[in-house]
PDB file of C-alpha atoms in Angstrom:
ATOM      1  CA  TYR A 107       0.000   0.000   0.000  1.00  0.00           C
ATOM      2  CA  GLN A 108       1.173   3.496  -0.805  1.00  0.00           C
ATOM      3  CA  ARG A 109       0.387   5.585   2.260  1.00  0.00           C
ATOM      4  CA  SER A 110       3.093   8.222   2.295  1.00  0.00           C
ATOM      5  CA  GLU A 111       2.216  11.832   3.072  1.00  0.00           C
ATOM      6  CA  LYS A 112       2.746  12.661  -0.606  1.00  0.00           C
ATOM      7  CA  HIS A 113       0.243   9.999  -1.677  1.00  0.00           C
ATOM      8  CA  ARG A 114      -2.326  11.098   0.928  1.00  0.00           C
ATOM      9  CA  ALA A 115      -1.999  14.700  -0.266  1.00  0.00           C
ATOM     10  CA  LEU A 116      -2.477  13.626  -3.880  1.00  0.00           C
ATOM     11  CA  ALA A 117      -5.557  11.556  -2.968  1.00  0.00           C
ATOM     12  CA  GLY A 118      -7.017  14.488  -1.005  1.00  0.00           C
ATOM     13  CA  ASP A 119      -6.422  16.852  -3.907  1.00  0.00           C
ATOM     14  CA  ALA A 120      -8.084  14.426  -6.338  1.00  0.00           C
ATOM     15  CA  ALA A 121     -11.098  14.055  -4.029  1.00  0.00           C
ATOM     16  CA  ALA A 122     -11.469  17.829  -3.620  1.00  0.00           C
ATOM     17  CA  HIS A 123     -11.371  18.344  -7.376  1.00  0.00           C
ATOM     18  CA  SER A 124     -13.996  15.641  -7.981  1.00  0.00           C
ATOM     19  CA  VAL A 125     -16.793  17.546  -6.197  1.00  0.00           C
ATOM     20  CA  VAL A 126     -19.415  18.975  -8.545  1.00  0.00           C
ATOM     21  CA  LEU A 127     -21.450  22.085  -7.701  1.00  0.00           C
ATOM     22  CA  LEU A 128     -24.424  22.305 -10.028  1.00  0.00           C
ATOM     23  CA  LYS A 129     -25.575  25.785  -9.059  1.00  0.00           C
ATOM     24  CA  ASN A 130     -24.971  28.443  -6.407  1.00  0.00           C
ATOM     25  CA  ASP A 131     -27.538  31.211  -6.431  1.00  0.00           C
ATOM     26  CA  GLY A 132     -26.175  32.954  -3.332  1.00  0.00           C
ATOM     27  CA  LEU A 133     -26.907  30.195  -0.825  1.00  0.00           C
ATOM     28  CA  LEU A 134     -23.249  29.347  -0.279  1.00  0.00           C
ATOM     29  CA  PRO A 135     -21.147  29.469   1.762  1.00  0.00           C
ATOM     30  CA  LEU A 136     -23.135  27.758   4.497  1.00  0.00           C
ATOM     31  CA  GLY A 137     -22.761  29.014   8.058  1.00  0.00           C
ATOM     32  CA  ARG A 138     -22.768  32.727   7.334  1.00  0.00           C
ATOM     33  CA  PRO A 139     -24.985  35.053   9.420  1.00  0.00           C
ATOM     34  CA  GLY A 140     -28.549  35.104   8.114  1.00  0.00           C
ATOM     35  CA  GLY A 141     -27.930  31.979   6.045  1.00  0.00           C
ATOM     36  CA  PRO A 142     -29.498  28.528   6.260  1.00  0.00           C
ATOM     37  CA  ARG A 143     -29.423  26.928   9.718  1.00  0.00           C
ATOM     38  CA  THR A 144     -30.582  23.369   8.939  1.00  0.00           C
ATOM     39  CA  ILE A 145     -29.020  20.947   6.421  1.00  0.00           C
ATOM     40  CA  ALA A 146     -30.476  17.667   5.176  1.00  0.00           C
ATOM     41  CA  ILE A 147     -27.980  15.055   4.001  1.00  0.00           C
ATOM     42  CA  VAL A 148     -29.699  12.406   1.871  1.00  0.00           C
ATOM     43  CA  GLY A 149     -28.571   9.374  -0.091  1.00  0.00           C
ATOM     44  CA  SER A 150     -26.992   6.051   0.816  1.00  0.00           C
ATOM     45  CA  ALA A 151     -23.665   7.173  -0.660  1.00  0.00           C
ATOM     46  CA  ALA A 152     -23.363   9.680   2.204  1.00  0.00           C
ATOM     47  CA  ASN A 153     -22.592   6.883   4.651  1.00  0.00           C
ATOM     48  CA  PRO A 154     -21.549   3.779   2.689  1.00  0.00           C
ATOM     49  CA  LYS A 155     -20.455   0.555   4.337  1.00  0.00           C
ATOM     50  CA  LEU A 156     -16.804  -0.366   3.852  1.00  0.00           C
ATOM     51  CA  ASN A 157     -15.393  -3.857   3.517  1.00  0.00           C
ATOM     52  CA  LEU A 158     -12.335  -3.940   5.747  1.00  0.00           C
ATOM     53  CA  LYS A 159     -12.244  -7.673   6.498  1.00  0.00           C
ATOM     54  CA  ASN A 160     -11.779  -9.368   3.138  1.00  0.00           C
ATOM     55  CA  ASP A 161      -9.966  -7.784   0.211  1.00  0.00           C
ATOM     56  CA  LEU A 162     -11.775 -10.067  -2.236  1.00  0.00           C
ATOM     57  CA  LEU A 163     -15.304  -8.956  -1.278  1.00  0.00           C
ATOM     58  CA  PRO A 164     -16.727  -5.820  -2.908  1.00  0.00           C
ATOM     59  CA  ASP A 165     -17.534  -2.524  -1.233  1.00  0.00           C
ATOM     60  CA  TYR A 166     -19.047   0.740  -2.412  1.00  0.00           C
ATOM     61  CA  PHE A 167     -15.764   2.396  -3.349  1.00  0.00           C
ATOM     62  CA  SER A 168     -13.650  -0.113  -5.193  1.00  0.00           C
ATOM     63  CA  GLY A 169     -15.606  -3.228  -5.968  1.00  0.00           C
ATOM     64  CA  GLY A 170     -13.879  -6.456  -5.071  1.00  0.00           C
ATOM     65  CA  GLY A 171     -11.331  -8.946  -6.234  1.00  0.00           C
ATOM     66  CA  SER A 172      -7.694  -8.201  -6.922  1.00  0.00           C
ATOM     67  CA  GLY A 173      -8.433  -4.505  -7.565  1.00  0.00           C
ATOM     68  CA  HIS A 174      -9.909  -3.907  -4.116  1.00  0.00           C
ATOM     69  CA  VAL A 175      -8.035  -1.381  -2.000  1.00  0.00           C
ATOM     70  CA  THR A 176      -8.508  -1.235   1.762  1.00  0.00           C
ATOM     71  CA  PRO A 177      -8.059   2.379   2.909  1.00  0.00           C
ATOM     72  CA  GLY A 178      -5.813   3.204   5.833  1.00  0.00           C
ATOM     73  CA  SER A 179      -8.349   5.762   6.998  1.00  0.00           C
ATOM     74  CA  TRP A 180     -11.513   7.325   5.636  1.00  0.00           C
ATOM     75  CA  ILE A 181     -14.198   9.866   6.373  1.00  0.00           C
ATOM     76  CA  THR A 182     -17.594   9.428   4.780  1.00  0.00           C
ATOM     77  CA  ALA A 183     -19.358  12.393   3.217  1.00  0.00           C
ATOM     78  CA  SER A 184     -21.862  12.308   6.077  1.00  0.00           C
ATOM     79  CA  GLN A 185     -19.136  12.326   8.749  1.00  0.00           C
ATOM     80  CA  GLY A 186     -17.295  15.225   7.112  1.00  0.00           C
ATOM     81  CA  LEU A 187     -20.414  17.300   6.517  1.00  0.00           C
ATOM     82  CA  GLU A 188     -21.770  16.694  10.023  1.00  0.00           C
ATOM     83  CA  ALA A 189     -18.443  17.659  11.614  1.00  0.00           C
ATOM     84  CA  ARG A 190     -18.232  20.901   9.620  1.00  0.00           C
ATOM     85  CA  ALA A 191     -21.905  21.712  10.272  1.00  0.00           C
ATOM     86  CA  SER A 192     -21.313  21.266  13.999  1.00  0.00           C
ATOM     87  CA  GLU A 193     -18.368  23.695  13.844  1.00  0.00           C
ATOM     88  CA  LEU A 194     -20.657  26.228  12.144  1.00  0.00           C
ATOM     89  CA  GLY A 195     -23.537  25.700  14.586  1.00  0.00           C
ATOM     90  CA  LEU A 196     -25.794  24.183  11.936  1.00  0.00           C
ATOM     91  CA  VAL A 197     -28.373  21.456  12.535  1.00  0.00           C
ATOM     92  CA  VAL A 198     -28.147  18.305  10.394  1.00  0.00           C
ATOM     93  CA  VAL A 199     -31.094  16.108   9.429  1.00  0.00           C
ATOM     94  CA  SER A 200     -29.993  12.842   7.806  1.00  0.00           C
ATOM     95  CA  SER A 201     -31.616  10.282   5.565  1.00  0.00           C
ATOM     96  CA  PRO A 202     -28.695   7.984   4.698  1.00  0.00           C
ATOM     97  CA  SER A 203     -30.692   5.687   2.440  1.00  0.00           C
ATOM     98  CA  ASP A 204     -32.238   5.701  -1.009  1.00  0.00           C
ATOM     99  CA  ASN A 205     -35.767   5.785   0.411  1.00  0.00           C
ATOM    100  CA  VAL A 206     -37.469   8.679  -1.377  1.00  0.00           C
ATOM    101  CA  SER A 207     -40.161   9.166   1.292  1.00  0.00           C
ATOM    102  CA  LEU A 208     -37.543   9.518   4.033  1.00  0.00           C
ATOM    103  CA  ALA A 209     -35.476  11.859   1.865  1.00  0.00           C
ATOM    104  CA  LEU A 210     -38.503  14.080   1.229  1.00  0.00           C
ATOM    105  CA  ARG A 211     -39.278  14.177   4.954  1.00  0.00           C
ATOM    106  CA  ALA A 212     -35.691  15.224   5.734  1.00  0.00           C
ATOM    107  CA  ALA A 213     -35.815  17.835   2.962  1.00  0.00           C
ATOM    108  CA  ARG A 214     -39.014  19.354   4.358  1.00  0.00           C
ATOM    109  CA  ASP A 215     -37.296  19.771   7.738  1.00  0.00           C
ATOM    110  CA  ALA A 216     -34.248  21.568   6.294  1.00  0.00           C
ATOM    111  CA  ASP A 217     -33.280  24.865   4.704  1.00  0.00           C
ATOM    112  CA  VAL A 218     -30.730  23.178   2.405  1.00  0.00           C
ATOM    113  CA  VAL A 219     -30.562  19.644   0.994  1.00  0.00           C
ATOM    114  CA  LEU A 220     -27.248  17.975   0.132  1.00  0.00           C
ATOM    115  CA  VAL A 221     -27.797  14.886  -2.037  1.00  0.00           C
ATOM    116  CA  VAL A 222     -24.896  12.447  -2.034  1.00  0.00           C
ATOM    117  CA  VAL A 223     -25.003   9.934  -4.880  1.00  0.00           C
ATOM    118  CA  GLY A 224     -22.572   7.541  -6.501  1.00  0.00           C
ATOM    119  CA  ALA A 225     -21.876   6.338  -9.981  1.00  0.00           C
TER     120      ALA A 225
END
């Protein structure tokens, strides 16, 4: 496994550049005075299950078999967003599944909805 500081920095840079913002009509950045106070995080990709026990079994990120990579550490989208929201004093409502009814309920209870989806 390549887990040097240089490789971790490269992986972090690649992850940061892979985020897609479809539209910002003045809502961002979150946490500013007078801005949204409640965030809904929806989608099963926000908190995926990792396979850390058997390199040959698939997981959400890298499938399985000989190409499977077990990460040395990870933070899910939900964990990262909830930590940052807490720092900003924002309330988080989660629906970490693909259940549309639950996602709609979370969305109704929030000022902003962050949808986390995969490929």
